[in-house]
PDB file of C-alpha atoms and ligand atoms in Angstrom:
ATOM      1  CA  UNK A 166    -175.338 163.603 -46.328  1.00 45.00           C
ATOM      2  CA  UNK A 167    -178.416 162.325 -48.160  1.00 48.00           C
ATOM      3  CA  UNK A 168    -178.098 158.907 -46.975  1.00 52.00           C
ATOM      4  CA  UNK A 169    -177.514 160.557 -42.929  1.00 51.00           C
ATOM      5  CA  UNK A 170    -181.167 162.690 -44.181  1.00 49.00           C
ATOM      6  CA  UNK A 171    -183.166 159.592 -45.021  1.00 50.00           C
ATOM      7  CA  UNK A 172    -181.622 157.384 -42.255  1.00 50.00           C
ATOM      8  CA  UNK A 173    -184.571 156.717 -40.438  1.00 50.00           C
ATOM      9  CA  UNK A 174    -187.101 157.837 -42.861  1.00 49.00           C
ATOM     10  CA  UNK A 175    -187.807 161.459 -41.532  1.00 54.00           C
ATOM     11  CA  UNK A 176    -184.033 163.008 -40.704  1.00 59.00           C
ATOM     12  CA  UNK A 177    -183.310 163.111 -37.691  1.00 79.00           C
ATOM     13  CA  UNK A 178    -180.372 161.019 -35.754  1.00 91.00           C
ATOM     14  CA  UNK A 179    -180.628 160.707 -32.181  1.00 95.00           C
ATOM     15  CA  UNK A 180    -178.592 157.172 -32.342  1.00 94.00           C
ATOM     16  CA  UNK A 181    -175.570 158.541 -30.716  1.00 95.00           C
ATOM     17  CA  UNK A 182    -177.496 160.461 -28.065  1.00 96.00           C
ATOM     18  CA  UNK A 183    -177.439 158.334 -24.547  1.00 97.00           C
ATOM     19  CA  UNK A 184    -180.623 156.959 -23.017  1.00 97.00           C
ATOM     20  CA  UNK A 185    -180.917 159.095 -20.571  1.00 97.00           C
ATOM     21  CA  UNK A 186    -180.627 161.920 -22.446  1.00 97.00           C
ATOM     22  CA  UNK A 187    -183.825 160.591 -24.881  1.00 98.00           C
ATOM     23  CA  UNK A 188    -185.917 159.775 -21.870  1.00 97.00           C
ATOM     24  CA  UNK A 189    -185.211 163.834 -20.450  1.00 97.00           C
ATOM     25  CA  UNK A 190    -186.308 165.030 -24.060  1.00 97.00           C
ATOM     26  CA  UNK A 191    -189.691 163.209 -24.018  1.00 98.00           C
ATOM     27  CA  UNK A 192    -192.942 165.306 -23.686  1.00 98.00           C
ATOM     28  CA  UNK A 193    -195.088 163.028 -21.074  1.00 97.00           C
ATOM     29  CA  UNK A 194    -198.165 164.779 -22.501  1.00 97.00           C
ATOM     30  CA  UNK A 195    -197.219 164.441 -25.972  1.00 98.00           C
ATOM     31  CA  UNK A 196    -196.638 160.595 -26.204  1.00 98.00           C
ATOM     32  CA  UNK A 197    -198.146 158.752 -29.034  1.00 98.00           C
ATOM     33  CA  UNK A 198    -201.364 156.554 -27.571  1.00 98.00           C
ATOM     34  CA  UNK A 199    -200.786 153.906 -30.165  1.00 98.00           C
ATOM     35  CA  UNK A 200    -197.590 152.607 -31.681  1.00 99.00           C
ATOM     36  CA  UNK A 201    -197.314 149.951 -34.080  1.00 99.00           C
ATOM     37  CA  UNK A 202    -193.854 147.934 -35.029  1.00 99.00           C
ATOM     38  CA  UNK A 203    -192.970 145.382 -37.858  1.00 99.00           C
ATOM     39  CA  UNK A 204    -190.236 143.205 -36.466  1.00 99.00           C
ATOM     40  CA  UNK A 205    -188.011 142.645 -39.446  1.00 98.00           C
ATOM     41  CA  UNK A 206    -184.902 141.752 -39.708  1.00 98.00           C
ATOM     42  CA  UNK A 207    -184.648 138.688 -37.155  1.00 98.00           C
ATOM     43  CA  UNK A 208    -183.057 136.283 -40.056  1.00 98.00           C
ATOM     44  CA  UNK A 209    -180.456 138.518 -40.883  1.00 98.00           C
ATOM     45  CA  UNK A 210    -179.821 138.901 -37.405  1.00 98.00           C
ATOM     46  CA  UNK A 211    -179.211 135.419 -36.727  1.00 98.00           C
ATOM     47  CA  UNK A 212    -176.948 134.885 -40.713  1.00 98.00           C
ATOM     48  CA  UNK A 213    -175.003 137.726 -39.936  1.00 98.00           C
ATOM     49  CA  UNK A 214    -174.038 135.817 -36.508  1.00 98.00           C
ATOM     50  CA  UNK A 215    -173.473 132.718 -38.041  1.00 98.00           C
ATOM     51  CA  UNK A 216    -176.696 131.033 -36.852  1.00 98.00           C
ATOM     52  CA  UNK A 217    -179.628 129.762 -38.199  1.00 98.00           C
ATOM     53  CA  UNK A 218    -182.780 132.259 -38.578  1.00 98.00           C
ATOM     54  CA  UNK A 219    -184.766 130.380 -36.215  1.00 98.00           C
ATOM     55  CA  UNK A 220    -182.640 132.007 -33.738  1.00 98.00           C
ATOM     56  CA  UNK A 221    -183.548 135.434 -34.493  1.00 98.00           C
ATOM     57  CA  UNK A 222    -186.915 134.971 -33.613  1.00 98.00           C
ATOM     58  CA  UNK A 223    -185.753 133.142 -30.898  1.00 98.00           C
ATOM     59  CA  UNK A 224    -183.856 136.118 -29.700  1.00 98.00           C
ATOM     60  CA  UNK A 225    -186.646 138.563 -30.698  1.00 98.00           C
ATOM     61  CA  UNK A 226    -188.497 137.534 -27.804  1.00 98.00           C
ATOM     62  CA  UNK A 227    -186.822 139.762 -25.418  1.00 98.00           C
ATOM     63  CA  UNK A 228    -186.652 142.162 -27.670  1.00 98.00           C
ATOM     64  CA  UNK A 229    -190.692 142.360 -27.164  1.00 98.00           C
ATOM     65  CA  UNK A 230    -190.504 141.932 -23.909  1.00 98.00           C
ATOM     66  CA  UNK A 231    -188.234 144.660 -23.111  1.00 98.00           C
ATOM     67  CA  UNK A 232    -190.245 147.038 -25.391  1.00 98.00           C
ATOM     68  CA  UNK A 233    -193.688 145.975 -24.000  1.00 98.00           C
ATOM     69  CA  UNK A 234    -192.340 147.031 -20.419  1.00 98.00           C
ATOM     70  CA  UNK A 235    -191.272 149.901 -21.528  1.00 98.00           C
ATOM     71  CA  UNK A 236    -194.232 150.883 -23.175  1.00 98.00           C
ATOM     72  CA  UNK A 237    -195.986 150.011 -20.458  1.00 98.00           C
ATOM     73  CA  UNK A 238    -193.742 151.988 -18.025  1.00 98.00           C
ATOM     74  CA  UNK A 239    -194.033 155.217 -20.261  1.00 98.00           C
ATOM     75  CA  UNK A 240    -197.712 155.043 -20.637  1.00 98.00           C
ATOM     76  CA  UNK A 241    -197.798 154.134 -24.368  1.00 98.00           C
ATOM     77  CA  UNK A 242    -201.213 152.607 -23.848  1.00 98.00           C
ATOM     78  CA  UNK A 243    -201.675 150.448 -27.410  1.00 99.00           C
ATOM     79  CA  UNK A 244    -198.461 148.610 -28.862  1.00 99.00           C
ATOM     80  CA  UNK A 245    -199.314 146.415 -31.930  1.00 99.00           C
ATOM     81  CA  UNK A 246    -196.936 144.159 -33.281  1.00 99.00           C
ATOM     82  CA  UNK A 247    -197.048 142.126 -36.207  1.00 98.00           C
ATOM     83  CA  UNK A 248    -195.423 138.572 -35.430  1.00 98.00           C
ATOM     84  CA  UNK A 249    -196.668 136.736 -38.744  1.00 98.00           C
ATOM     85  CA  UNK A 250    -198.018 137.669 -41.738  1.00 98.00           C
ATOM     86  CA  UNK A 251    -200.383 136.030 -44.419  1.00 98.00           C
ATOM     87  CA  UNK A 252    -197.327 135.799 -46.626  1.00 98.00           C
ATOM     88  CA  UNK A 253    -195.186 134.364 -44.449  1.00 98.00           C
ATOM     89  CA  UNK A 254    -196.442 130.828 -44.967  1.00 98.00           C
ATOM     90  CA  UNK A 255    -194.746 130.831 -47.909  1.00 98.00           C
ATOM     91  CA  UNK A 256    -191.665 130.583 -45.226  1.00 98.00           C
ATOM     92  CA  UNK A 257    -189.846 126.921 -45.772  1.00 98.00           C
ATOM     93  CA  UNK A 258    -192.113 124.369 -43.735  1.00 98.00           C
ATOM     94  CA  UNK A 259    -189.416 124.087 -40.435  1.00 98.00           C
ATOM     95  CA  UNK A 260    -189.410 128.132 -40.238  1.00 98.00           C
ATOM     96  CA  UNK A 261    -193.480 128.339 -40.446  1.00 98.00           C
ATOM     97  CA  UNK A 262    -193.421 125.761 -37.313  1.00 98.00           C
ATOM     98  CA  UNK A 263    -190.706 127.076 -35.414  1.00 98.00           C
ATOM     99  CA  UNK A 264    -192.865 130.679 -35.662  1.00 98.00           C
ATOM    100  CA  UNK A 265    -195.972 128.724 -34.443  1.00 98.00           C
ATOM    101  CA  UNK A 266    -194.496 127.324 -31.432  1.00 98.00           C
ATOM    102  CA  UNK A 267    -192.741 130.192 -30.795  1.00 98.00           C
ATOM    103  CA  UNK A 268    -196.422 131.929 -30.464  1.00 98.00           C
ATOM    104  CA  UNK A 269    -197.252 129.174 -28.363  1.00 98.00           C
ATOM    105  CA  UNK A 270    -194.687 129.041 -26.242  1.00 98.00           C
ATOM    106  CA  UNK A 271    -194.173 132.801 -25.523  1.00 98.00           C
ATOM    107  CA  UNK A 272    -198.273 132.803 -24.484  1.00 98.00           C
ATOM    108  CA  UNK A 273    -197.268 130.513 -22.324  1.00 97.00           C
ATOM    109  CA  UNK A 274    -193.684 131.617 -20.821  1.00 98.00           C
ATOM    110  CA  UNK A 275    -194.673 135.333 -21.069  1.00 98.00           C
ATOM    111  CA  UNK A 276    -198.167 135.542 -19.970  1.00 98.00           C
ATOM    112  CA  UNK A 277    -197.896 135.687 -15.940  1.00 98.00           C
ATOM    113  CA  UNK A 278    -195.391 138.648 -16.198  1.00 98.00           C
ATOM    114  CA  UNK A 279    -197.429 140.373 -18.873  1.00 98.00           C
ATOM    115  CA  UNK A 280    -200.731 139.484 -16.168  1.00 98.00           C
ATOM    116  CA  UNK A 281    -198.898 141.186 -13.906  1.00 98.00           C
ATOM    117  CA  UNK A 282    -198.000 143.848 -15.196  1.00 98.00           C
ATOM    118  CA  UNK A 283    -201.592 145.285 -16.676  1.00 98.00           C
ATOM    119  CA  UNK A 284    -201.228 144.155 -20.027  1.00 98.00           C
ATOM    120  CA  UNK A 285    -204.464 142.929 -21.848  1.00 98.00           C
ATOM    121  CA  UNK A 286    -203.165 140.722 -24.579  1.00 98.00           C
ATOM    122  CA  UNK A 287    -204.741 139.904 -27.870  1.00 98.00           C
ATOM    123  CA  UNK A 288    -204.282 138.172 -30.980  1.00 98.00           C
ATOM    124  CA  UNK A 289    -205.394 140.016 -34.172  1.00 98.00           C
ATOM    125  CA  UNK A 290    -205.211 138.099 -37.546  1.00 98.00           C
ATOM    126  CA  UNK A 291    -207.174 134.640 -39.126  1.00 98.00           C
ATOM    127  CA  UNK A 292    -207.215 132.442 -36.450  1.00 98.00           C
ATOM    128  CA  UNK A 293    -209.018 129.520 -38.844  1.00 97.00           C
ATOM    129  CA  UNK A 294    -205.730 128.289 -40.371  1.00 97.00           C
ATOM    130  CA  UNK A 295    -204.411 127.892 -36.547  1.00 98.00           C
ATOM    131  CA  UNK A 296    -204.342 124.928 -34.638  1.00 98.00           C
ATOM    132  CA  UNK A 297    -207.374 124.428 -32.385  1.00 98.00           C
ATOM    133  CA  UNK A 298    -204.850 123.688 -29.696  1.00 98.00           C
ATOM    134  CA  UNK A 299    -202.885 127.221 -30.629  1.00 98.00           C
ATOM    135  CA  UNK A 300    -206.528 129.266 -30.711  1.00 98.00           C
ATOM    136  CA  UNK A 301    -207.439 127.262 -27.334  1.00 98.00           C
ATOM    137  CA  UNK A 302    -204.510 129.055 -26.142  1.00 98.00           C
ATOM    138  CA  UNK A 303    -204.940 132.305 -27.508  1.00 98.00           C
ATOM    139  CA  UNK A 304    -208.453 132.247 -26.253  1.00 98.00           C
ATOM    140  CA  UNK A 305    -207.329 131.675 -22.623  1.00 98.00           C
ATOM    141  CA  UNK A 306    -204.678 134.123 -22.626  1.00 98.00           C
ATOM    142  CA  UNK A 307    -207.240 136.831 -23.933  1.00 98.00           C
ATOM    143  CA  UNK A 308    -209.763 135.836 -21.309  1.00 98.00           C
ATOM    144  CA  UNK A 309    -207.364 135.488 -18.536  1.00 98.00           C
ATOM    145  CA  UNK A 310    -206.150 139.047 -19.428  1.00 98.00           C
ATOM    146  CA  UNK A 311    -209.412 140.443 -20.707  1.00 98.00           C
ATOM    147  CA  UNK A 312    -210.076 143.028 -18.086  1.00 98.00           C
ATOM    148  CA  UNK A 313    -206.273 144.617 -17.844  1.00 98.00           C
ATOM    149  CA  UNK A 314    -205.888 148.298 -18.684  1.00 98.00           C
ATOM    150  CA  UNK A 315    -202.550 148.833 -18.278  1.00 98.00           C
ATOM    151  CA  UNK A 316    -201.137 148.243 -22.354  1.00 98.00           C
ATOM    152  CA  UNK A 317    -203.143 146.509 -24.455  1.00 99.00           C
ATOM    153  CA  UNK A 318    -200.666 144.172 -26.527  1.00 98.00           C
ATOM    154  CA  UNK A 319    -201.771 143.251 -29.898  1.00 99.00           C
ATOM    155  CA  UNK A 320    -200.189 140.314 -31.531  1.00 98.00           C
ATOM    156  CA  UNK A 321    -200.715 140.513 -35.423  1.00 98.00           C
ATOM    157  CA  UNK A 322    -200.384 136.580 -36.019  1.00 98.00           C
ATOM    158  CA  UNK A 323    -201.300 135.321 -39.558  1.00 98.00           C
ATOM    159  CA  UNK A 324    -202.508 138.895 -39.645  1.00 98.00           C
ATOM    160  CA  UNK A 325    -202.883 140.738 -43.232  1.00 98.00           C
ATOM    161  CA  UNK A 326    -204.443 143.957 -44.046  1.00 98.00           C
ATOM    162  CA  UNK A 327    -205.777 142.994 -47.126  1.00 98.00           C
ATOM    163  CA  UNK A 328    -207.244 139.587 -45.617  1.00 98.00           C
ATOM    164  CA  UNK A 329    -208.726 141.955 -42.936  1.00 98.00           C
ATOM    165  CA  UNK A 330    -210.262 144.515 -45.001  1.00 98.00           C
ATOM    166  CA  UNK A 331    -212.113 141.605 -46.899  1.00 98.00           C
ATOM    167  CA  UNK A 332    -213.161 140.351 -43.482  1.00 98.00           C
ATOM    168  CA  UNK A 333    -214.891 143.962 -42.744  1.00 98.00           C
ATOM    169  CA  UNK A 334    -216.164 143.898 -46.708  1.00 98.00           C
ATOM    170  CA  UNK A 335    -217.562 140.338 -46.377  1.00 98.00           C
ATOM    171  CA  UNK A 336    -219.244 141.315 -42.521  1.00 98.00           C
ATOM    172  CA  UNK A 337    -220.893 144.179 -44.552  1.00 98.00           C
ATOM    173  CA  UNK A 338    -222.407 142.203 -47.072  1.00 98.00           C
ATOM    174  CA  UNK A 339    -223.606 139.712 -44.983  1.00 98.00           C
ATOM    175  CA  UNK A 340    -225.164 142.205 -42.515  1.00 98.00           C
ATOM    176  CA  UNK A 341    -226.808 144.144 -45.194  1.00 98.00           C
ATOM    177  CA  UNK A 342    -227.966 140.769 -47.130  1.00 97.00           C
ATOM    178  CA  UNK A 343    -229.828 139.692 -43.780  1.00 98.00           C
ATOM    179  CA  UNK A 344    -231.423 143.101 -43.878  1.00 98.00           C
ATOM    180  CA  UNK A 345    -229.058 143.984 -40.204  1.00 98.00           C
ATOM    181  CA  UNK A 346    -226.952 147.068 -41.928  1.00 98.00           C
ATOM    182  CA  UNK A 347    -228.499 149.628 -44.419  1.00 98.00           C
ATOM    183  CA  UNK A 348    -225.601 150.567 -47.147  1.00 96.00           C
ATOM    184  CA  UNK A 349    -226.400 154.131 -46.433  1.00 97.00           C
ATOM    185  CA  UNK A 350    -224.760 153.167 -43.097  1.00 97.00           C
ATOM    186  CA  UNK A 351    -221.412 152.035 -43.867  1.00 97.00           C
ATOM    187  CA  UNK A 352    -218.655 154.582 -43.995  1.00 98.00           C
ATOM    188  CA  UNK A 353    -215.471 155.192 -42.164  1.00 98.00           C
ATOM    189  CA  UNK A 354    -216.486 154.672 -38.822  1.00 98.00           C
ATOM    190  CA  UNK A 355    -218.272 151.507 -39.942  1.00 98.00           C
ATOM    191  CA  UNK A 356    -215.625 150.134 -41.648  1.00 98.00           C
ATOM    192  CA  UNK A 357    -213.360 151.053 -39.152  1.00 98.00           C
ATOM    193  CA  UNK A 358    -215.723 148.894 -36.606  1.00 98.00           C
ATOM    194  CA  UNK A 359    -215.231 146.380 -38.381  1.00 98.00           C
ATOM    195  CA  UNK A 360    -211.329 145.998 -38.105  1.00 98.00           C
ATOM    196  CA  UNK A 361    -209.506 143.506 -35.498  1.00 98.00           C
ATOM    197  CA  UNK A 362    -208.903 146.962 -34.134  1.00 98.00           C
ATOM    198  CA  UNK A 363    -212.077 148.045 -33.668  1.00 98.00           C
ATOM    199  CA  UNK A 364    -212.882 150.798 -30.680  1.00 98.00           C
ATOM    200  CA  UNK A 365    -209.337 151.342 -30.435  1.00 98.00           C
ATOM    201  CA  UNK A 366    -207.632 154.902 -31.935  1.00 98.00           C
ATOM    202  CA  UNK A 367    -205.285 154.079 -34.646  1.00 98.00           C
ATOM    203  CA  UNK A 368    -201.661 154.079 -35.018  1.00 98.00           C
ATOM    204  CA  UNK A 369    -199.921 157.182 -34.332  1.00 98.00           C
ATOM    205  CA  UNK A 370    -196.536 155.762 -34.754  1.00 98.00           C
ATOM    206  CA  UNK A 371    -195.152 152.851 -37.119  1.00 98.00           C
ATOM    207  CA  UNK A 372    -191.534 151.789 -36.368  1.00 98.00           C
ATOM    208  CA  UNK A 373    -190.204 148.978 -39.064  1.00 98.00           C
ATOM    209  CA  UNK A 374    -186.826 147.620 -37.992  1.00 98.00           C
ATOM    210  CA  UNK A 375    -184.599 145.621 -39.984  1.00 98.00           C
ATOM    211  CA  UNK A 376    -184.106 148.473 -42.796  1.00 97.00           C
ATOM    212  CA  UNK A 377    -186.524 147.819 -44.757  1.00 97.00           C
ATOM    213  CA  UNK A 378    -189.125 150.959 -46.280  1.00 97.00           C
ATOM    214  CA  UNK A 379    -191.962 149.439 -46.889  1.00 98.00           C
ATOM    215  CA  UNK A 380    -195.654 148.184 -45.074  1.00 98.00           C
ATOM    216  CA  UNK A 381    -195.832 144.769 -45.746  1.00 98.00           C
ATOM    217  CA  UNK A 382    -199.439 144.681 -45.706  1.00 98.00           C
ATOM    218  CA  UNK A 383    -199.553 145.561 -42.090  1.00 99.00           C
ATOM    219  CA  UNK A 384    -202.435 147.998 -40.813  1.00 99.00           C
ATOM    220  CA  UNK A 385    -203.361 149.256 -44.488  1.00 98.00           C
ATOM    221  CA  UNK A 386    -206.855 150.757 -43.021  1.00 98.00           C
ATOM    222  CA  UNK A 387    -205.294 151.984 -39.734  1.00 98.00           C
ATOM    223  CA  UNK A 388    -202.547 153.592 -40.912  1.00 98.00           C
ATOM    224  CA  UNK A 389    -203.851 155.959 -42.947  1.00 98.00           C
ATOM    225  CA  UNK A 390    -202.021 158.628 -41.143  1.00 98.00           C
ATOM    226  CA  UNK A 391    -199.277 157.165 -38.673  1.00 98.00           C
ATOM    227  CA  UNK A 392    -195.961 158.598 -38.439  1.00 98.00           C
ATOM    228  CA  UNK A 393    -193.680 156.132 -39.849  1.00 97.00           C
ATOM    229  CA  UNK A 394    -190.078 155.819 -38.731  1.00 97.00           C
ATOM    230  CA  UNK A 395    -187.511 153.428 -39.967  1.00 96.00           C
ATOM    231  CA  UNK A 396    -184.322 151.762 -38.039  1.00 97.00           C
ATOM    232  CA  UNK A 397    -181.424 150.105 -39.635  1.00 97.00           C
ATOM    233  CA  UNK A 398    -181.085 148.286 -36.560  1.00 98.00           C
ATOM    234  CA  UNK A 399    -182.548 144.568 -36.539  1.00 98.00           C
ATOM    235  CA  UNK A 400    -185.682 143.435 -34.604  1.00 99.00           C
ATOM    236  CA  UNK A 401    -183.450 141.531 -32.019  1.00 98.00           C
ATOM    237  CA  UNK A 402    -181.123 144.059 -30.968  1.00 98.00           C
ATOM    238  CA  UNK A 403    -184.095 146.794 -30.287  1.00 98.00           C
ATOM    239  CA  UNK A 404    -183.823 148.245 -27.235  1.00 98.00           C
ATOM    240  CA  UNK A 405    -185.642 150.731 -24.789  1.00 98.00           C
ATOM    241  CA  UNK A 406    -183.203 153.133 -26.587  1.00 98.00           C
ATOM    242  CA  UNK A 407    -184.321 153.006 -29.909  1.00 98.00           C
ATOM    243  CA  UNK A 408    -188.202 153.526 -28.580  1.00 98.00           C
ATOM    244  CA  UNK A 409    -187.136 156.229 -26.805  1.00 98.00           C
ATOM    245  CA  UNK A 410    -185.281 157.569 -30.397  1.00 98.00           C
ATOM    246  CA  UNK A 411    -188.705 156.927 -32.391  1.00 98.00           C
ATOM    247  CA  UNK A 412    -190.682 158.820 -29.619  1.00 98.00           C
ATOM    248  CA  UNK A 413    -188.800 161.709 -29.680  1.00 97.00           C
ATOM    249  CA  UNK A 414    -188.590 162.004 -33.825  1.00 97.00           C
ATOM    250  CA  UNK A 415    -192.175 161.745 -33.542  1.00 97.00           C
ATOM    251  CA  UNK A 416    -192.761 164.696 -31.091  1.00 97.00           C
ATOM    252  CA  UNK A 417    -190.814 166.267 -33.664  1.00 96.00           C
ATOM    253  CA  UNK A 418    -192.811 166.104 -36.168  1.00 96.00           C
ATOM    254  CA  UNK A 419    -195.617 168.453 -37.931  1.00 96.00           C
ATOM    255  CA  UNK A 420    -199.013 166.008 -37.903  1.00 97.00           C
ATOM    256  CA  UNK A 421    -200.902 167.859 -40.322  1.00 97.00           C
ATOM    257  CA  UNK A 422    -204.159 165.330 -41.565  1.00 97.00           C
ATOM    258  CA  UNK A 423    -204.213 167.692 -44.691  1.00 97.00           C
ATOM    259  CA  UNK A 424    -204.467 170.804 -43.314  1.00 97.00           C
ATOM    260  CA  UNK A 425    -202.185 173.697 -44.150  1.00 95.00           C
TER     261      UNK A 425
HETATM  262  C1  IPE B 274    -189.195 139.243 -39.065  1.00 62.90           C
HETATM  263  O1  IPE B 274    -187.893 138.859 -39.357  1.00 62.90           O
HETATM  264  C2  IPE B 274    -190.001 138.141 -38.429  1.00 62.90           C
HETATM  265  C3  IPE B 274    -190.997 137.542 -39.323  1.00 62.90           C
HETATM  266  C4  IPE B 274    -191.306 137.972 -40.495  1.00 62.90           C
HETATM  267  C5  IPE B 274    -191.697 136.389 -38.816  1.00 62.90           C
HETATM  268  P1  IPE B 274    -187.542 138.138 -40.714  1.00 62.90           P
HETATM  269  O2  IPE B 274    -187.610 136.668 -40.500  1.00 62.90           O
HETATM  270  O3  IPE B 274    -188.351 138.651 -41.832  1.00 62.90           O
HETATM  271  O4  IPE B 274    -186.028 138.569 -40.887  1.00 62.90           O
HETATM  272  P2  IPE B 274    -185.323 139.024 -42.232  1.00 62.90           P
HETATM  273  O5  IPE B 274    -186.118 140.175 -42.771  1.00 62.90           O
HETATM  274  O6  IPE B 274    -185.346 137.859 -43.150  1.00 62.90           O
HETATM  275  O7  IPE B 274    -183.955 139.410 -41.813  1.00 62.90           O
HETATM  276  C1  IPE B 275    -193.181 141.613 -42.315  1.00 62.90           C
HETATM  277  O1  IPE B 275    -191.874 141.191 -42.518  1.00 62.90           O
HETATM  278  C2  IPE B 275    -193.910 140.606 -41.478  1.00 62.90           C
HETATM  279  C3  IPE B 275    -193.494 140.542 -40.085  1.00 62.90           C
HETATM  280  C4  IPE B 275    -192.568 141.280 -39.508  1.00 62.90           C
HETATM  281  C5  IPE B 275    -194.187 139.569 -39.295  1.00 62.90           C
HETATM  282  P1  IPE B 275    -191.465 140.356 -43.797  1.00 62.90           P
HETATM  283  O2  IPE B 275    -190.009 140.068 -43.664  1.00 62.90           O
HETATM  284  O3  IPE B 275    -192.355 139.197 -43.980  1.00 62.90           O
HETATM  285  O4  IPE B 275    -191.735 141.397 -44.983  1.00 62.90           O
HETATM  286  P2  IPE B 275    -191.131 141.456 -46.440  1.00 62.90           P
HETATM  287  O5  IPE B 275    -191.339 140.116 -47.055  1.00 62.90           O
HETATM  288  O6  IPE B 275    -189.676 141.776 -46.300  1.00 62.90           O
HETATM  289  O7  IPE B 275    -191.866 142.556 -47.123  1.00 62.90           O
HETATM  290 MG1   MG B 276    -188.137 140.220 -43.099  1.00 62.90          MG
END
């Protein structure tokens, strides 16, 4: 019972309900403008199959691409993924590649359907420890796809929170040393500003797959007050379905920002 309670972090269980059934008990006007999602779990994925990890990632391309539609489709306006983090150099050397030219390769592959379809595509994250070639390419995609308003697709690549709140810290005390920002001046909003994320409303929703409970240095400024729900289920296998579960646990929920 307990262990049914805490399933996906919050209670509820809508995993045996159909999709159709999920899509009917979604409030339009209700739906959250930003969600956020750790891919986890692509390794296990792959081991529990028999196959090397690489393939998970491999195979968590479609899983993107089916969830980007669908975001796009429902009118989820902001989806930000996190692809690679500042830890996960620490990877073994072939793994850390593989993960690079997978980034490559899916801006490549993925970018005239995504063009297509609305979706303004960026890259959030330390792009100096990239390739020139791989930040050439990030560059053009982000141009190419600048003016889209459809979904706007946020890749967190070599993306920490901590690395990015030193950014914002380290803009501040330049700005104010060259006499451009008064200290008086910097608070939330200013700070906020200063994110890869800046101008855009933070997370209402944070799905982690892959079972794990925990942030993993993902959005630690943004958020500060996102619903969080958790799925067993493994980054490759995540399916329109399971969206549609997180949306509807969300528009279950009490959002309360400390109020009573
Ligand atoms: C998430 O899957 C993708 C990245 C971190 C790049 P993992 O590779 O972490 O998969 P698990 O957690 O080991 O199963
Ligand atoms: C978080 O997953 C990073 C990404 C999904 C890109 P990790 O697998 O790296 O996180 P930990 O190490 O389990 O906390
Ligand atoms: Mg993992």
């Amino acid at each position: 019972m307990l262990k049914e309670l805490f399933r996906n972090g919050y209670g509820r269980d809508h995993s045996a309900f159909p999709e159709e059934q999920l899509e009917a008990m979604i409030q339009r006007d209700r739906l959250p403008k930003h969600v956020a999602i750790i891919m986890d779990g692509n390794g296990r994925w792959a081991m529990r199959r028999g196959m090397p990890r690489l393939a998970g990632h491999r195979q968590g391309v479609d899983a993107l691409r089916e969830v980007t539609r669908a975001c796009g489709e429902l009118g989820i306006g902001i989806l930000t993924v996190y692809a690679f983090s500042t830890e996960n150099w620490q990877r073994p050397k072939e793994e850390v590649e593989y993960l690079l030219n997978l980034l490559d390769e899916v801006l490549e592959k993925e970018l005239p359907e995504l063009h297509a379809h609305g979706v303004k595509v960026r890259v959030i994250g330390r792009r100096a420890s990239l390739s020139p070639q791989l930040v050439k390419k990030i560059e053009a995609a982000e141009a190419l796809t600048a003016s889209n308003q459809k979904l706007l697709l946020n890749v967190g690549f070599n993306y920490g929170g901590r690395a990015e709140i030193v950014d914002a810290v380290k803009r501040a005390v330049e700005l104010a040393r060259a006499g451009r920002l008064d200290v008086d001046d910097i608070d939330e909003e200013w700070l906020s500003g200063a994110m890869y994320t800046a101008g855009i409303p933070d997370p209402d929703l944070l799905i982690r797959t892959g079972g794990e409970a925990r942030v993993s240095n993902f959005l630690l400024w943004q958020l500060a007050y996102a619903e969080i729900w958790f799925t067993p289920v493994c980054w490759p296998d995540f399916r329109r379905r399971h969206l549609l579960e997180a949306v509807v646990d969300f528009q279950q929920r009490e959002r309360k920002f400390g109020r009573v």
